[in-house]
Amino acid sequence: MEVRIKILYTALCHTDVYFWEAKGQTPVFPRILGHEAGGIVESVGEGVTELAPGDHVLPVFTGECKECAHCKSEESNMCDLLRINVDRGVMIGDGKSRFTISGQPIFHFVGTSTFSEYTVIHVGCLAKINPEAPLDKVCILSCGISTGLGATLNVAKPAKGSTVAIFGLGAVGLAAMEGARLAGASRIIGVDINPAKYEQAKKFGCTEFVNPKDHDKPVQEVLIELTNGGVDRSVECTGNINAMISAFECVHDGWGVAVLVGVPHKDDQFKTHPMNFLSEKTLKGTFFGNYKPRTDLPNVVEMYMKKELELEKFITHSVPFSEINTAFDLMLKGESLRCIMRMED
């Protein structure tokens, strides 16, 4: 059930930086990072029937076995067999790595390890896509962009003409904003503590900007006043617990829906008054935008091919893979949304 992939393009995501820093988890070392990529099937292992050499694929950090209760449910994408596991550095088939150096194993990262010219991935973590789709663009759909986009389109589901607030204007937040634009929201309010992000956010449909630091009261109160009772939908993409609470409390009573995307600190606790729920505000969470990787990602790629979804504006830099340290520097300085790295011939 394994496939060897020739990686052609791979992108740098904040998750790679987080695990490279190894500040918040038990480090697995040595390991090959990377999880946003596009490639071509080089060869397939026993039991693989859906893919063949030459197929174009997007590796995904979480999978879809198509057999478990989650995969058979229309309401879930959290596969029992292949959902993300940040601590596992080996293949699930035999508990061994497919990478070695001098006879010693190099461990895998979230089942993908795309910072490599070749990688081996479980077939359930590969989305077969339209071979006409440019891999240097659609590769960014294998993680953050789909996460934000799906959070809005699949979970928040704003109606045309509605008001949407997006908390956090990094790549995932801007993807959520792109979803609000595609849904036809009339007011899209960006919320971020960095005022420099407003100009960039305008490309993604942002109509208004609120900086919590500019106000002497909670930002949820600011948004409620600004929208005459609260926003119709909010999507939180920061992982900051206070932003999560604000995103929930700023939605309109009776119909407002807040969606949490960001990953909080392990010790954080979400605290709000129960009356917020009794006044018919809804709080939801999402994982990978509620997309099933193998079933749904090919359709997201087609949204790009039909020119409905704009991906170019997310790609701020492009470098050869040999200059991967430049990509890290750009991300650490906050200068890049997505840096695409191309494998040299």
Short mmCIF file of C-alpha atoms in Angstrom, two decimals:
data_model
loop_
_atom_site.label_atom_id
_atom_site.label_comp_id
_atom_site.label_asym_id
_atom_site.label_seq_id
_atom_site.Cartn_x
_atom_site.Cartn_y
_atom_site.Cartn_z
CA MET A 1 0.00 0.00 0.00
CA GLU A 2 3.01 2.30 -0.47
CA VAL A 3 3.95 4.60 -3.34
CA ARG A 4 7.30 6.12 -4.25
CA ILE A 5 6.94 9.73 -5.40
CA LYS A 6 9.32 11.93 -7.33
CA ILE A 7 8.82 15.35 -5.74
CA LEU A 8 8.90 18.20 -8.26
CA TYR A 9 7.83 21.12 -6.06
CA THR A 10 7.56 21.49 -2.30
CA ALA A 11 6.47 24.48 -0.24
CA LEU A 12 7.41 25.65 3.24
CA CYS A 13 4.63 25.81 5.84
CA HIS A 14 4.77 27.15 9.42
CA THR A 15 4.25 23.59 10.65
CA ASP A 16 7.63 22.62 9.20
CA VAL A 17 9.25 25.55 11.03
CA TYR A 18 7.48 24.59 14.28
CA PHE A 19 8.79 21.02 14.19
CA TRP A 20 12.22 22.14 13.01
CA GLU A 21 12.44 24.34 16.12
CA ALA A 22 11.26 21.35 18.23
CA LYS A 23 10.02 23.61 21.02
CA GLY A 24 6.61 22.12 21.68
CA GLN A 25 6.98 18.41 21.19
CA THR A 26 9.24 15.40 21.64
CA PRO A 27 11.74 15.68 18.78
CA VAL A 28 12.19 12.76 16.40
CA PHE A 29 15.71 12.93 14.96
CA PRO A 30 17.01 12.70 12.35
CA ARG A 31 13.93 13.21 10.22
CA ILE A 32 13.07 14.65 6.81
CA LEU A 33 10.53 17.45 7.13
CA GLY A 34 8.19 18.81 4.45
CA HIS A 35 4.52 18.12 3.79
CA GLU A 36 3.21 20.57 1.17
CA ALA A 37 4.21 19.30 -2.25
CA GLY A 38 3.37 18.08 -5.71
CA GLY A 39 4.94 15.14 -7.46
CA ILE A 40 4.69 12.25 -9.89
CA VAL A 41 4.27 8.57 -9.04
CA GLU A 42 7.56 6.78 -9.76
CA SER A 43 6.53 3.27 -8.68
CA VAL A 44 3.85 1.52 -6.65
CA GLY A 45 3.97 -1.26 -4.09
CA GLU A 46 1.85 -4.32 -3.51
CA GLY A 47 -1.87 -3.66 -3.10
CA VAL A 48 -1.88 -0.26 -4.82
CA THR A 49 -4.55 -0.20 -7.52
CA GLU A 50 -5.68 3.43 -7.71
CA LEU A 51 -2.33 4.88 -8.76
CA ALA A 52 0.15 4.08 -11.52
CA PRO A 53 3.58 5.42 -12.52
CA GLY A 54 3.21 8.83 -14.13
CA ASP A 55 0.15 9.93 -12.13
CA HIS A 56 0.27 13.44 -10.68
CA VAL A 57 -0.37 13.55 -6.95
CA LEU A 58 -0.51 15.79 -3.92
CA PRO A 59 0.84 14.21 -0.70
CA VAL A 60 -1.30 15.02 2.36
CA PHE A 61 -0.32 14.91 6.04
CA THR A 62 -3.55 13.13 6.89
CA GLY A 63 -5.16 10.30 4.97
CA GLU A 64 -8.29 8.58 3.78
CA CYS A 65 -8.31 4.78 3.95
CA LYS A 66 -11.92 4.71 2.64
CA GLU A 67 -12.71 1.77 4.95
CA CYS A 68 -13.05 3.08 8.53
CA ALA A 69 -16.15 4.63 10.11
CA HIS A 70 -14.79 8.16 9.64
CA CYS A 71 -14.06 7.63 5.96
CA LYS A 72 -17.49 6.13 5.37
CA SER A 73 -19.16 9.05 7.15
CA GLU A 74 -20.08 12.10 5.09
CA GLU A 75 -19.50 14.21 8.18
CA SER A 76 -15.88 13.37 8.99
CA ASN A 77 -12.43 13.39 7.40
CA MET A 78 -10.57 12.06 10.47
CA CYS A 79 -9.49 8.65 9.17
CA ASP A 80 -8.84 6.12 11.95
CA LEU A 81 -5.90 4.56 10.12
CA LEU A 82 -4.15 7.54 8.58
CA ARG A 83 -5.02 10.69 10.49
CA ILE A 84 -2.07 12.91 11.29
CA ASN A 85 0.49 11.52 13.75
CA VAL A 86 3.34 13.94 14.46
CA ASP A 87 5.28 11.51 16.64
CA ARG A 88 5.40 8.56 14.27
CA GLY A 89 8.52 8.53 12.13
CA VAL A 90 8.00 5.19 10.38
CA MET A 91 5.63 3.56 7.88
CA ILE A 92 2.53 1.94 9.38
CA GLY A 93 2.95 -1.26 7.36
CA ASP A 94 6.05 -2.61 9.07
CA GLY A 95 7.05 0.09 11.56
CA LYS A 96 10.24 0.89 9.63
CA SER A 97 11.59 3.93 7.80
CA ARG A 98 12.14 4.02 4.05
CA PHE A 99 15.06 6.46 4.39
CA THR A 100 18.55 5.52 5.53
CA ILE A 101 22.01 7.04 5.70
CA SER A 102 25.07 4.86 6.27
CA GLY A 103 22.73 2.04 7.24
CA GLN A 104 20.96 4.11 9.91
CA PRO A 105 17.29 5.14 9.61
CA ILE A 106 16.18 8.69 8.88
CA PHE A 107 12.64 9.16 10.14
CA HIS A 108 9.54 10.29 8.26
CA PHE A 109 7.48 13.39 9.06
CA VAL A 110 3.64 13.25 9.15
CA GLY A 111 3.75 10.46 6.58
CA THR A 112 5.04 12.71 3.79
CA SER A 113 8.68 13.95 4.13
CA THR A 114 8.62 16.03 0.96
CA PHE A 115 11.96 17.79 1.50
CA SER A 116 13.51 15.02 -0.57
CA GLU A 117 13.79 14.29 -4.29
CA TYR A 118 12.02 10.96 -3.66
CA THR A 119 9.76 9.94 -0.81
CA VAL A 120 7.58 6.93 0.07
CA ILE A 121 3.98 7.57 1.13
CA HIS A 122 0.97 5.41 2.02
CA VAL A 123 -1.46 5.39 -0.91
CA GLY A 124 -4.21 6.70 1.39
CA CYS A 125 -2.28 9.96 1.84
CA LEU A 126 -2.05 10.77 -1.88
CA ALA A 127 -4.63 12.70 -3.88
CA LYS A 128 -4.56 11.91 -7.61
CA ILE A 129 -5.11 15.14 -9.51
CA ASN A 130 -5.60 16.49 -13.02
CA PRO A 131 -2.25 16.07 -14.85
CA GLU A 132 -2.86 19.41 -16.59
CA ALA A 133 -2.76 21.27 -13.24
CA PRO A 134 0.55 23.09 -12.67
CA LEU A 135 2.22 21.39 -9.71
CA ASP A 136 4.17 24.54 -8.83
CA LYS A 137 0.82 26.20 -8.00
CA VAL A 138 -1.51 23.46 -6.76
CA CYS A 139 1.12 21.96 -4.42
CA ILE A 140 0.10 24.54 -1.81
CA LEU A 141 -3.34 22.90 -1.61
CA SER A 142 -1.96 19.92 0.29
CA CYS A 143 -2.06 21.69 3.67
CA GLY A 144 -2.70 25.26 4.79
CA ILE A 145 -4.59 26.76 1.88
CA SER A 146 -7.14 23.92 1.82
CA THR A 147 -7.41 24.13 5.61
CA GLY A 148 -8.43 27.79 5.56
CA LEU A 149 -10.53 27.57 2.42
CA GLY A 150 -12.49 24.57 3.68
CA ALA A 151 -13.00 26.10 7.11
CA THR A 152 -15.06 28.79 5.43
CA LEU A 153 -16.70 26.93 2.55
CA ASN A 154 -17.34 23.58 4.27
CA VAL A 155 -17.83 24.52 7.91
CA ALA A 156 -18.75 28.19 8.36
CA LYS A 157 -20.76 28.18 5.10
CA PRO A 158 -21.48 31.91 4.90
CA ALA A 159 -24.48 32.91 2.81
CA LYS A 160 -24.12 35.33 -0.08
CA GLY A 161 -24.22 38.89 1.23
CA SER A 162 -23.23 37.92 4.79
CA THR A 163 -20.63 39.46 7.09
CA VAL A 164 -17.53 37.41 7.91
CA ALA A 165 -14.65 38.10 10.31
CA ILE A 166 -11.29 36.37 9.83
CA PHE A 167 -8.96 36.29 12.83
CA GLY A 168 -5.29 36.04 11.83
CA LEU A 169 -4.15 37.04 8.35
CA GLY A 170 -1.37 34.56 7.68
CA ALA A 171 -1.63 32.10 4.80
CA VAL A 172 -4.40 30.02 6.44
CA GLY A 173 -6.40 33.10 7.42
CA LEU A 174 -6.10 34.55 3.92
CA ALA A 175 -7.26 31.21 2.51
CA ALA A 176 -10.29 31.42 4.82
CA MET A 177 -10.80 34.96 3.51
CA GLU A 178 -10.60 33.66 -0.07
CA GLY A 179 -13.38 31.25 0.87
CA ALA A 180 -15.51 34.12 2.13
CA ARG A 181 -14.89 35.96 -1.15
CA LEU A 182 -15.89 32.90 -3.17
CA ALA A 183 -19.04 32.51 -1.05
CA GLY A 184 -20.08 36.07 -1.90
CA ALA A 185 -19.75 37.67 1.55
CA SER A 186 -20.49 41.41 1.35
CA ARG A 187 -18.32 42.43 4.32
CA ILE A 188 -15.07 40.61 5.11
CA ILE A 189 -13.40 41.97 8.22
CA GLY A 190 -9.77 41.08 8.84
CA VAL A 191 -8.62 40.98 12.47
CA ASP A 192 -4.88 41.05 13.16
CA ILE A 193 -2.42 42.80 15.45
CA ASN A 194 -0.13 43.59 12.50
CA PRO A 195 -1.56 46.58 10.56
CA ALA A 196 0.81 45.90 7.64
CA LYS A 197 -1.28 42.84 6.73
CA TYR A 198 -4.34 44.86 5.69
CA GLU A 199 -2.93 45.87 2.30
CA GLN A 200 -2.14 42.28 1.36
CA ALA A 201 -5.52 41.08 2.67
CA LYS A 202 -7.34 43.37 0.23
CA LYS A 203 -6.26 41.01 -2.58
CA PHE A 204 -8.28 38.27 -0.86
CA GLY A 205 -11.48 40.27 -0.48
CA CYS A 206 -10.87 42.07 2.83
CA THR A 207 -13.19 45.09 3.04
CA GLU A 208 -12.36 46.26 6.58
CA PHE A 209 -9.56 45.81 9.09
CA VAL A 210 -9.60 45.78 12.89
CA ASN A 211 -6.46 45.82 15.02
CA PRO A 212 -7.31 44.74 18.59
CA LYS A 213 -4.39 46.88 19.84
CA ASP A 214 -6.13 50.03 18.60
CA HIS A 215 -9.00 49.63 21.06
CA ASP A 216 -9.33 49.77 24.83
CA LYS A 217 -12.11 47.18 24.94
CA PRO A 218 -12.28 43.53 23.84
CA VAL A 219 -12.24 43.16 20.08
CA GLN A 220 -15.47 41.15 20.15
CA GLU A 221 -17.25 44.24 21.49
CA VAL A 222 -15.70 46.34 18.72
CA LEU A 223 -16.94 43.92 16.08
CA ILE A 224 -20.44 43.71 17.57
CA GLU A 225 -20.73 47.52 17.42
CA LEU A 226 -19.27 47.62 13.92
CA THR A 227 -21.80 45.09 12.59
CA ASN A 228 -24.92 46.05 14.51
CA GLY A 229 -25.07 42.96 16.70
CA GLY A 230 -22.26 40.71 15.53
CA VAL A 231 -20.87 39.03 12.42
CA ASP A 232 -22.73 36.21 10.70
CA ARG A 233 -19.63 34.00 10.56
CA SER A 234 -16.14 34.12 12.03
CA VAL A 235 -13.10 31.95 11.33
CA GLU A 236 -10.18 31.89 13.77
CA CYS A 237 -6.75 31.08 12.30
CA THR A 238 -4.24 32.07 15.00
CA GLY A 239 -4.15 29.37 17.68
CA ASN A 240 -4.28 32.15 20.29
CA ILE A 241 -6.83 31.21 22.94
CA ASN A 242 -8.01 34.80 23.41
CA ALA A 243 -8.58 35.16 19.67
CA MET A 244 -10.60 31.94 19.78
CA ILE A 245 -12.85 33.30 22.52
CA SER A 246 -13.22 36.62 20.71
CA ALA A 247 -14.08 34.86 17.44
CA PHE A 248 -16.91 33.02 19.17
CA GLU A 249 -18.26 35.90 21.21
CA CYS A 250 -18.33 38.31 18.23
CA VAL A 251 -20.89 36.32 16.21
CA HIS A 252 -24.51 37.39 16.06
CA ASP A 253 -26.97 35.74 18.42
CA GLY A 254 -29.61 33.55 16.80
CA TRP A 255 -27.56 32.46 13.79
CA GLY A 256 -23.89 33.31 14.22
CA VAL A 257 -21.31 30.54 13.67
CA ALA A 258 -17.65 30.62 14.73
CA VAL A 259 -15.11 28.13 13.39
CA LEU A 260 -11.80 27.38 15.11
CA VAL A 261 -8.87 26.43 12.89
CA GLY A 262 -5.75 27.41 14.86
CA VAL A 263 -4.05 24.90 17.14
CA PRO A 264 -3.87 26.18 20.75
CA HIS A 265 -1.21 25.60 23.37
CA LYS A 266 -1.72 22.24 25.08
CA ASP A 267 -2.53 23.89 28.43
CA ASP A 268 -5.05 26.42 27.08
CA GLN A 269 -8.68 26.35 28.19
CA PHE A 270 -11.58 27.89 26.31
CA LYS A 271 -13.70 29.95 28.68
CA THR A 272 -16.95 31.70 27.82
CA HIS A 273 -20.31 32.20 29.50
CA PRO A 274 -22.88 29.47 28.76
CA MET A 275 -25.41 32.16 27.84
CA ASN A 276 -23.46 32.63 24.60
CA PHE A 277 -24.60 29.15 23.59
CA LEU A 278 -28.11 29.58 24.96
CA SER A 279 -28.46 32.72 22.81
CA GLU A 280 -27.98 30.43 19.80
CA LYS A 281 -24.40 31.19 18.87
CA THR A 282 -22.65 28.14 17.41
CA LEU A 283 -19.03 27.09 17.91
CA LYS A 284 -17.38 24.59 15.57
CA GLY A 285 -13.93 23.21 14.96
CA THR A 286 -12.33 21.87 11.81
CA PHE A 287 -9.43 19.71 10.72
CA PHE A 288 -7.96 20.20 7.23
CA GLY A 289 -11.01 22.24 6.28
CA ASN A 290 -13.19 19.12 6.54
CA TYR A 291 -11.79 17.93 3.19
CA LYS A 292 -11.32 14.21 2.63
CA PRO A 293 -7.88 14.16 0.96
CA ARG A 294 -8.40 11.61 -1.82
CA THR A 295 -12.07 12.36 -2.48
CA ASP A 296 -12.16 16.15 -2.22
CA LEU A 297 -8.73 17.59 -3.08
CA PRO A 298 -9.02 16.78 -6.81
CA ASN A 299 -12.16 18.94 -6.84
CA VAL A 300 -10.33 21.83 -5.15
CA VAL A 301 -7.66 21.57 -7.85
CA GLU A 302 -10.45 21.85 -10.44
CA MET A 303 -11.66 25.06 -8.75
CA TYR A 304 -8.24 26.48 -9.57
CA MET A 305 -8.30 25.12 -13.12
CA LYS A 306 -11.70 26.81 -13.67
CA LYS A 307 -10.18 30.09 -12.42
CA GLU A 308 -12.60 30.23 -9.48
CA LEU A 309 -9.84 29.86 -6.89
CA GLU A 310 -6.79 32.11 -7.19
CA LEU A 311 -3.58 30.49 -5.93
CA GLU A 312 -0.91 32.74 -7.43
CA LYS A 313 -1.50 35.48 -4.84
CA PHE A 314 -0.52 33.07 -2.04
CA ILE A 315 2.87 32.35 -3.64
CA THR A 316 5.20 35.18 -2.68
CA HIS A 317 8.58 33.55 -3.40
CA SER A 318 10.15 30.76 -5.44
CA VAL A 319 13.66 29.33 -5.01
CA PRO A 320 15.58 26.19 -6.00
CA PHE A 321 15.36 23.46 -3.37
CA SER A 322 19.10 23.88 -2.72
CA GLU A 323 18.23 27.31 -1.26
CA ILE A 324 15.81 25.89 1.32
CA ASN A 325 17.50 27.93 4.07
CA THR A 326 16.43 31.09 2.23
CA ALA A 327 12.83 29.86 2.38
CA PHE A 328 13.16 29.34 6.15
CA ASP A 329 14.66 32.82 6.59
CA LEU A 330 11.81 34.44 4.65
CA MET A 331 9.21 32.62 6.74
CA LEU A 332 10.95 33.43 10.03
CA LYS A 333 11.06 37.13 9.07
CA GLY A 334 7.37 37.04 8.21
CA GLU A 335 8.08 38.02 4.60
CA SER A 336 6.54 35.04 2.82
CA LEU A 337 3.08 33.46 2.67
CA ARG A 338 4.27 30.50 0.63
CA CYS A 339 7.72 29.93 -0.82
CA ILE A 340 7.78 27.27 -3.55
CA MET A 341 10.96 25.22 -3.83
CA ARG A 342 11.61 23.44 -7.11
CA MET A 343 13.71 20.30 -7.27
CA GLU A 344 16.62 20.70 -9.65
CA ASP A 345 16.95 18.31 -12.58
#
